[in-house]
JSON list of C-alpha atoms in Angstrom, two decimals:
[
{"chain": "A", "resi": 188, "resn": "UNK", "atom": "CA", "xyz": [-219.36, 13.91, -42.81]},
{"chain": "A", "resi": 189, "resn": "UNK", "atom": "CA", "xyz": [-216.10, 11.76, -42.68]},
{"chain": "A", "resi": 190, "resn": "UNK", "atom": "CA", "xyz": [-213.94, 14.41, -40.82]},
{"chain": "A", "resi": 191, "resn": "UNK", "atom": "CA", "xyz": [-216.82, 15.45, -38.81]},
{"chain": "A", "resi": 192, "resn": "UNK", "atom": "CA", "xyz": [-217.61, 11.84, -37.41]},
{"chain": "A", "resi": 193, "resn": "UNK", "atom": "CA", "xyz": [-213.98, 10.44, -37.21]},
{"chain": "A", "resi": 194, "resn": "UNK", "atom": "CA", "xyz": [-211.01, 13.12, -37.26]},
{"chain": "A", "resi": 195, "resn": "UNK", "atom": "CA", "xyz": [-212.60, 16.23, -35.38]},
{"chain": "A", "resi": 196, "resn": "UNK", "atom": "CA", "xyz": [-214.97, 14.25, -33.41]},
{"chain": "A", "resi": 197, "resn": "UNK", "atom": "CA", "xyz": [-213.18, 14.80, -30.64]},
{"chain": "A", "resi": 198, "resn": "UNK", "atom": "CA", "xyz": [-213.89, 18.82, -30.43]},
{"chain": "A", "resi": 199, "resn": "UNK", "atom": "CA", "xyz": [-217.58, 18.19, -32.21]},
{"chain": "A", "resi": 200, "resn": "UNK", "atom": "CA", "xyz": [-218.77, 15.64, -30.03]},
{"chain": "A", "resi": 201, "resn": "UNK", "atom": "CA", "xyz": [-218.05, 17.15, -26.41]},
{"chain": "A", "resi": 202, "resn": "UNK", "atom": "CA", "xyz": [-219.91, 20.68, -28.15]},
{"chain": "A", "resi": 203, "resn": "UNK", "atom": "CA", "xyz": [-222.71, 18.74, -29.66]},
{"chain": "A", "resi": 204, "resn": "UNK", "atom": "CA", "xyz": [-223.58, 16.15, -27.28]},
{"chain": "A", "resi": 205, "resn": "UNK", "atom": "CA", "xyz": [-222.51, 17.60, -24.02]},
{"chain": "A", "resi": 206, "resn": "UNK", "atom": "CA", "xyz": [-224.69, 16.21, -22.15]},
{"chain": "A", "resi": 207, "resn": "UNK", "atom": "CA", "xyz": [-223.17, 12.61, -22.90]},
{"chain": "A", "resi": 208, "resn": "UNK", "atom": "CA", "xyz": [-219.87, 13.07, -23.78]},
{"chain": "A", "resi": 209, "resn": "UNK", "atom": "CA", "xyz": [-218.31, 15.61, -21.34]},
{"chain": "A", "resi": 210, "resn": "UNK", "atom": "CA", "xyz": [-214.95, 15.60, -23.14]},
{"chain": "A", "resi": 211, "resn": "UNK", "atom": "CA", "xyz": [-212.76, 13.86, -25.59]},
{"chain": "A", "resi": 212, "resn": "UNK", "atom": "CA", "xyz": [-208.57, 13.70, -24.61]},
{"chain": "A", "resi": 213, "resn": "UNK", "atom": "CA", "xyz": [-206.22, 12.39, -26.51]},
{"chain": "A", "resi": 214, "resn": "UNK", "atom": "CA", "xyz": [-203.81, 10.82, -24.15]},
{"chain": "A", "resi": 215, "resn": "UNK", "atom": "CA", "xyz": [-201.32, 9.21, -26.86]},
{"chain": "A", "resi": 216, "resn": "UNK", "atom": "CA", "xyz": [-200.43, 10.60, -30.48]},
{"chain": "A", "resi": 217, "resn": "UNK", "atom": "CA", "xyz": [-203.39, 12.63, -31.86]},
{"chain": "A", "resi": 218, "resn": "UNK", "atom": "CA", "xyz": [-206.72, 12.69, -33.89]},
{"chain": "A", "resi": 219, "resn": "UNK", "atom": "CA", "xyz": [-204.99, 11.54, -37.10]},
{"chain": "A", "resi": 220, "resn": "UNK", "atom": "CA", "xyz": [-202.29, 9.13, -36.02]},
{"chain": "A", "resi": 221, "resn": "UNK", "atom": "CA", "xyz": [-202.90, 5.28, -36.52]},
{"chain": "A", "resi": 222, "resn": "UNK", "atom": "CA", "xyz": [-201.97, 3.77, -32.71]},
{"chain": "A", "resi": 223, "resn": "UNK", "atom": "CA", "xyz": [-203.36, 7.45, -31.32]},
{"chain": "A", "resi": 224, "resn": "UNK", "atom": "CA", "xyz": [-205.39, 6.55, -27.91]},
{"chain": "A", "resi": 225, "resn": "UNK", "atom": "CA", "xyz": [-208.10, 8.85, -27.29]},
{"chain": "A", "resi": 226, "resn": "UNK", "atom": "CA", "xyz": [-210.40, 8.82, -23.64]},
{"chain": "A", "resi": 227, "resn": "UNK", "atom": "CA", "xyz": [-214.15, 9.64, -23.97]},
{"chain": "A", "resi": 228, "resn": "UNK", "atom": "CA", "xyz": [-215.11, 11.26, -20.52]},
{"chain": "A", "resi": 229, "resn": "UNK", "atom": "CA", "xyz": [-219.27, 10.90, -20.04]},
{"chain": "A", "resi": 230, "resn": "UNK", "atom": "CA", "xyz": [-221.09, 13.33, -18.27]},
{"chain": "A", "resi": 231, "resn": "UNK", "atom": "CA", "xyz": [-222.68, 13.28, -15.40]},
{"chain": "A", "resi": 232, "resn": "UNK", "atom": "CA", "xyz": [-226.09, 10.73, -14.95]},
{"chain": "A", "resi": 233, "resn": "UNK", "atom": "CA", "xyz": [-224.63, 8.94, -17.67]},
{"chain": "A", "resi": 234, "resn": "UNK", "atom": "CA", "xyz": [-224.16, 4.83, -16.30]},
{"chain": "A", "resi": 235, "resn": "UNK", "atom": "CA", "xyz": [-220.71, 5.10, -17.61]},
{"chain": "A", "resi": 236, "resn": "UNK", "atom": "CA", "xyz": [-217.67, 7.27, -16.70]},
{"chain": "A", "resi": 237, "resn": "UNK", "atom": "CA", "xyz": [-215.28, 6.81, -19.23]},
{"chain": "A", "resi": 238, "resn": "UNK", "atom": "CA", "xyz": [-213.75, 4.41, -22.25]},
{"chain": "A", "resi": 239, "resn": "UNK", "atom": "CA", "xyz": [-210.37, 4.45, -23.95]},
{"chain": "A", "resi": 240, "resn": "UNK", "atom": "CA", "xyz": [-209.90, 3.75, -27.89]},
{"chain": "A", "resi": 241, "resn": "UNK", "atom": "CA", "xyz": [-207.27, 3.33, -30.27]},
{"chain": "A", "resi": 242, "resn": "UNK", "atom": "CA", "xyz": [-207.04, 4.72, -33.56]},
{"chain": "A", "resi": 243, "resn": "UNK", "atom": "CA", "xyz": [-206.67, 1.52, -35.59]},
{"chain": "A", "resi": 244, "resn": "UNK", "atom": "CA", "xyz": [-207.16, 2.65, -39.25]},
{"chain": "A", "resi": 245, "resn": "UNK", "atom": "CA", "xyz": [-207.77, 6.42, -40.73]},
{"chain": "A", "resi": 246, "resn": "UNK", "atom": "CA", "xyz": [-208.10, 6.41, -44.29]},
{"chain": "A", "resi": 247, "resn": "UNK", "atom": "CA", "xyz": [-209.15, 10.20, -45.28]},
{"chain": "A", "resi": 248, "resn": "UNK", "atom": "CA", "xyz": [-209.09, 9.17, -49.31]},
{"chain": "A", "resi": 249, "resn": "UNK", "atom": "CA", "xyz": [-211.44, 6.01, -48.82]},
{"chain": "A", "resi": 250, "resn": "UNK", "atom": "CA", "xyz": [-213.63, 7.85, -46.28]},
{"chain": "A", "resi": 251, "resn": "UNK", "atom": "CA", "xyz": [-212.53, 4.65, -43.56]},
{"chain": "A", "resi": 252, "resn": "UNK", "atom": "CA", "xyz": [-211.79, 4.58, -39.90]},
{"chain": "A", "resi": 253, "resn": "UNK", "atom": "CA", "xyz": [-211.84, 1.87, -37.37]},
{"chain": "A", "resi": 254, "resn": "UNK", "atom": "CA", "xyz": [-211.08, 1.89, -33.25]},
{"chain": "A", "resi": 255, "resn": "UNK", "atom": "CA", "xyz": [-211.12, -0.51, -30.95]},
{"chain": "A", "resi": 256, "resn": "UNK", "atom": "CA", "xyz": [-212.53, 0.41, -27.44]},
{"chain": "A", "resi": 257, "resn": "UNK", "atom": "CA", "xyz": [-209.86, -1.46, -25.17]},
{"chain": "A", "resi": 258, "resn": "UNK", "atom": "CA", "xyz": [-210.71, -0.22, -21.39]},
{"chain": "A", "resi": 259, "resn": "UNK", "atom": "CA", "xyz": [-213.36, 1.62, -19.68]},
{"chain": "A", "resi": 260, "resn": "UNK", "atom": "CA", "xyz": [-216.86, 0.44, -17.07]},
{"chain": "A", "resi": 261, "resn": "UNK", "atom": "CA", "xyz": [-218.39, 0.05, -20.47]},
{"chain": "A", "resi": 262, "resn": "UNK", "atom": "CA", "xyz": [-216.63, -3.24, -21.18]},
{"chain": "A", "resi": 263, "resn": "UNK", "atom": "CA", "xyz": [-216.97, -4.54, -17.65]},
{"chain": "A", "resi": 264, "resn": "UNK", "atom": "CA", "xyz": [-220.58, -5.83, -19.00]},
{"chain": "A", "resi": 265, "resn": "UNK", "atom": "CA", "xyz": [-218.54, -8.97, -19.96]},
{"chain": "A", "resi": 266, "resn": "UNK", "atom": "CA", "xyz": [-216.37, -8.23, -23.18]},
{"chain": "A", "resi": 267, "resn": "UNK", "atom": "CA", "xyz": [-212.63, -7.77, -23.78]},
{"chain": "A", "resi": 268, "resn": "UNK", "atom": "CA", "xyz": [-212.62, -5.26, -26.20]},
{"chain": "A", "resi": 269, "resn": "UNK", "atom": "CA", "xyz": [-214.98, -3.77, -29.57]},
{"chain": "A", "resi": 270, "resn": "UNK", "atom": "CA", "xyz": [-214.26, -2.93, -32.57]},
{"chain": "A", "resi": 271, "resn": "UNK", "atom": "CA", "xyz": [-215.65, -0.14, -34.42]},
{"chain": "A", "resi": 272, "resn": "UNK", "atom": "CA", "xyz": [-215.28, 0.90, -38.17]},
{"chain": "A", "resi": 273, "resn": "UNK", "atom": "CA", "xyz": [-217.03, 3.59, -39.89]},
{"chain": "A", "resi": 274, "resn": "UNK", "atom": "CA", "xyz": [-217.29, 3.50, -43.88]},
{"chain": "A", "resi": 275, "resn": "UNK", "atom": "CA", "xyz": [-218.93, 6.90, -46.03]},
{"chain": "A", "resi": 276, "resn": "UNK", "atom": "CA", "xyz": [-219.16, 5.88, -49.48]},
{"chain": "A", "resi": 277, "resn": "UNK", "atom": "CA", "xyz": [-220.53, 8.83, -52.27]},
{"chain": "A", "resi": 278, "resn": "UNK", "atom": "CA", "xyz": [-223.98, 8.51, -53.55]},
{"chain": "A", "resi": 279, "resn": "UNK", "atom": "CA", "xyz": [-224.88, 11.24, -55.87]},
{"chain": "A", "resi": 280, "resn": "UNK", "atom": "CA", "xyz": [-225.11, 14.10, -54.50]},
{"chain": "A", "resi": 281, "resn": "UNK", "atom": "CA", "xyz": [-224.53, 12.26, -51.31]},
{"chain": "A", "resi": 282, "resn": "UNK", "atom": "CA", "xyz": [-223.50, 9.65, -48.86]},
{"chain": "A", "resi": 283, "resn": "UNK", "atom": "CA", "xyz": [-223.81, 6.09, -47.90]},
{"chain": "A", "resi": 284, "resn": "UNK", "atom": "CA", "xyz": [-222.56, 5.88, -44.35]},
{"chain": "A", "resi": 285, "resn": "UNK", "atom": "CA", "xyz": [-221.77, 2.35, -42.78]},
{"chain": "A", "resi": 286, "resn": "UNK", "atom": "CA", "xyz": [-221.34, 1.88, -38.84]},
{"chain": "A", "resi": 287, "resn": "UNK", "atom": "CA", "xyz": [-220.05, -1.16, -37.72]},
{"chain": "A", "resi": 288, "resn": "UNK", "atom": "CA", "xyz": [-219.31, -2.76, -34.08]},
{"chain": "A", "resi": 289, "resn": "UNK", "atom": "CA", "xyz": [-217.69, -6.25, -33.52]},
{"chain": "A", "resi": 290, "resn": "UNK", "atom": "CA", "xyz": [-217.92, -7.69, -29.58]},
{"chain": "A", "resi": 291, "resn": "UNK", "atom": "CA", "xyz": [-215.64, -9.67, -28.59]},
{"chain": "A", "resi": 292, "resn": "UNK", "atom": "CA", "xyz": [-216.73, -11.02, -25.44]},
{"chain": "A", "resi": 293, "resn": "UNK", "atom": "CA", "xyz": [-214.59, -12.35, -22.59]},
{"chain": "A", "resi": 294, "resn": "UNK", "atom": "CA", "xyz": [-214.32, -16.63, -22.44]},
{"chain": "A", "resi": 295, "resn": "UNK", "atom": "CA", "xyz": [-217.69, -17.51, -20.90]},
{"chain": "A", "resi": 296, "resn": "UNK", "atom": "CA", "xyz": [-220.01, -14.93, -22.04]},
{"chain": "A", "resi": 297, "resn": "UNK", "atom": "CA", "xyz": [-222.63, -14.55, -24.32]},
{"chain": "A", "resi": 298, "resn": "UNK", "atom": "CA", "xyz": [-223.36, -12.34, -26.76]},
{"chain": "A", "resi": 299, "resn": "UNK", "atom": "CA", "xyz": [-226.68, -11.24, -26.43]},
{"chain": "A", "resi": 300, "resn": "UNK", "atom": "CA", "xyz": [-228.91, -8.10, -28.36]},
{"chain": "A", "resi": 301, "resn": "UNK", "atom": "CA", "xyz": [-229.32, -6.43, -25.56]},
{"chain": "A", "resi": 302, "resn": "UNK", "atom": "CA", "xyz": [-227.44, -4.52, -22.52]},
{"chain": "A", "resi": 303, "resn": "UNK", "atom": "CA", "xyz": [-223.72, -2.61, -24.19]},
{"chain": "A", "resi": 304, "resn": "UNK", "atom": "CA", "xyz": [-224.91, -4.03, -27.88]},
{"chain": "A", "resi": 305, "resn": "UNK", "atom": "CA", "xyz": [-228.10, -2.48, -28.07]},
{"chain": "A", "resi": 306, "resn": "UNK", "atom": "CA", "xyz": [-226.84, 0.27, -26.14]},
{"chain": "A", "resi": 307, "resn": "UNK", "atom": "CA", "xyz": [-224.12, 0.71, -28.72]},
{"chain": "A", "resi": 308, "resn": "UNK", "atom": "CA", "xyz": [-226.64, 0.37, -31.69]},
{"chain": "A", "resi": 309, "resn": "UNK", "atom": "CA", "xyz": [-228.48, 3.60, -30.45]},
{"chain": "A", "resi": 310, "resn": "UNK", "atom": "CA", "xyz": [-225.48, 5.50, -29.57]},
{"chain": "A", "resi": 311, "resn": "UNK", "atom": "CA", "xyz": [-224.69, 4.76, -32.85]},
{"chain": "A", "resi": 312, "resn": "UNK", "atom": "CA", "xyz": [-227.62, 6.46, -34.85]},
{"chain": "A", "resi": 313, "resn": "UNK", "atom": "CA", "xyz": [-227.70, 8.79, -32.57]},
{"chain": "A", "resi": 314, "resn": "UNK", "atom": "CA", "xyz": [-224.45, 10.32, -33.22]},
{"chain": "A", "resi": 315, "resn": "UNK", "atom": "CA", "xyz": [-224.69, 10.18, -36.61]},
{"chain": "A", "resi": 316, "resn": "UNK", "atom": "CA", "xyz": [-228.36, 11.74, -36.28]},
{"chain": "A", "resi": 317, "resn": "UNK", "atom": "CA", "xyz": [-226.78, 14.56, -34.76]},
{"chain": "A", "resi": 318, "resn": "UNK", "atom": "CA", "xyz": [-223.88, 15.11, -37.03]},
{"chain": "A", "resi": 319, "resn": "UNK", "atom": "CA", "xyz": [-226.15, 14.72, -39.68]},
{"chain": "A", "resi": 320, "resn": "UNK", "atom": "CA", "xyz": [-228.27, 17.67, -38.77]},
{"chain": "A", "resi": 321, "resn": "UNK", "atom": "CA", "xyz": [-225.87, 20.23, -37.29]},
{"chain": "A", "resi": 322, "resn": "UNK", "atom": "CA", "xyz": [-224.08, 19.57, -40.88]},
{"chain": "A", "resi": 323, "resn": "UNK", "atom": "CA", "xyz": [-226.92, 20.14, -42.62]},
{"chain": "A", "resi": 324, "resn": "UNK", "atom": "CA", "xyz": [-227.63, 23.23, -40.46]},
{"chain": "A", "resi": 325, "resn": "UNK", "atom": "CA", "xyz": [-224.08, 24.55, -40.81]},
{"chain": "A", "resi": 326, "resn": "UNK", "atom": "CA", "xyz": [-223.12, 23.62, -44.37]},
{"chain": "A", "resi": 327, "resn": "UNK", "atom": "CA", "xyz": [-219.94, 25.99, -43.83]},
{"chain": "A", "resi": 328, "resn": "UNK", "atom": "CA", "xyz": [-218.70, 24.20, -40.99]},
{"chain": "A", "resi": 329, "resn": "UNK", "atom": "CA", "xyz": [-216.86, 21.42, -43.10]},
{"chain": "A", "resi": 330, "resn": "UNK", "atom": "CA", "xyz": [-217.07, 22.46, -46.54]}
]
């Protein structure tokens, strides 16, 4: 789940959810390098066009990854930049997986549950919805 949702997302995502995320282009380092800047292109009749993140953390052996999201129409709802970390922890036979965002608005807004946060909630389960089943559909695929 771990190198599906935060190393190779970058081919899985574009195949899996093409009609969100048109591509994913790494257009600094690559999909394992800490300070790595990848740009997510959104399809067509999506509200958005594109964002830009930076690898921040990648911790294969703890199963930990965190980006920030530091330019793209996305943000231009009022926030500077987000941060995002992903956690899998081993349960049994398998997984605990923890998805985190932190806003950070720009001086004079408000954070609010609704609009990019909620947005960004159901993104969230979404993608990992969808991982989740074409792993489970494909146990070869990252074994």
């Amino acid at each position: 789940m771990f190198k599906a949702l935060c190393v190779d997302n970058h081919m899985l995502f574009p195949m899996l959810m093409g009609e969100s995320i048109k591509s994913i282009e790494f257009v600094q380092g690559d999909d394992v390098s800490v300070g790595s800047i990848r740009q997510l292109n959104f399809s067509e009749g999506i509200p958005y066009k594109y964002v830009r993140q930076r690898i921040d953390e990648l911790d294969a052996d703890k199963f930990y990854c965190k980006h920030t999201t530091f330019e793209g129409d996305v943000l231009n709802d009022g926030y500077k930049y987000v941060v995002a970390e992903t956690k899998i922890d081993p349960k049994g036979s398998g997984s605990i997986c923890k998805m985190t965002a932190h806003f950070h608005p720009l001086p004079g807004t408000e954070l609010e549950e609704k609009g990019v946060i909620k947005l960004s909630q159901e993104n969230m389960k979404i993608i990992f919805k969808v991982v989740e089943e074409y792993l489970l559909a494909n146990p070869q695929a990252y074994a």
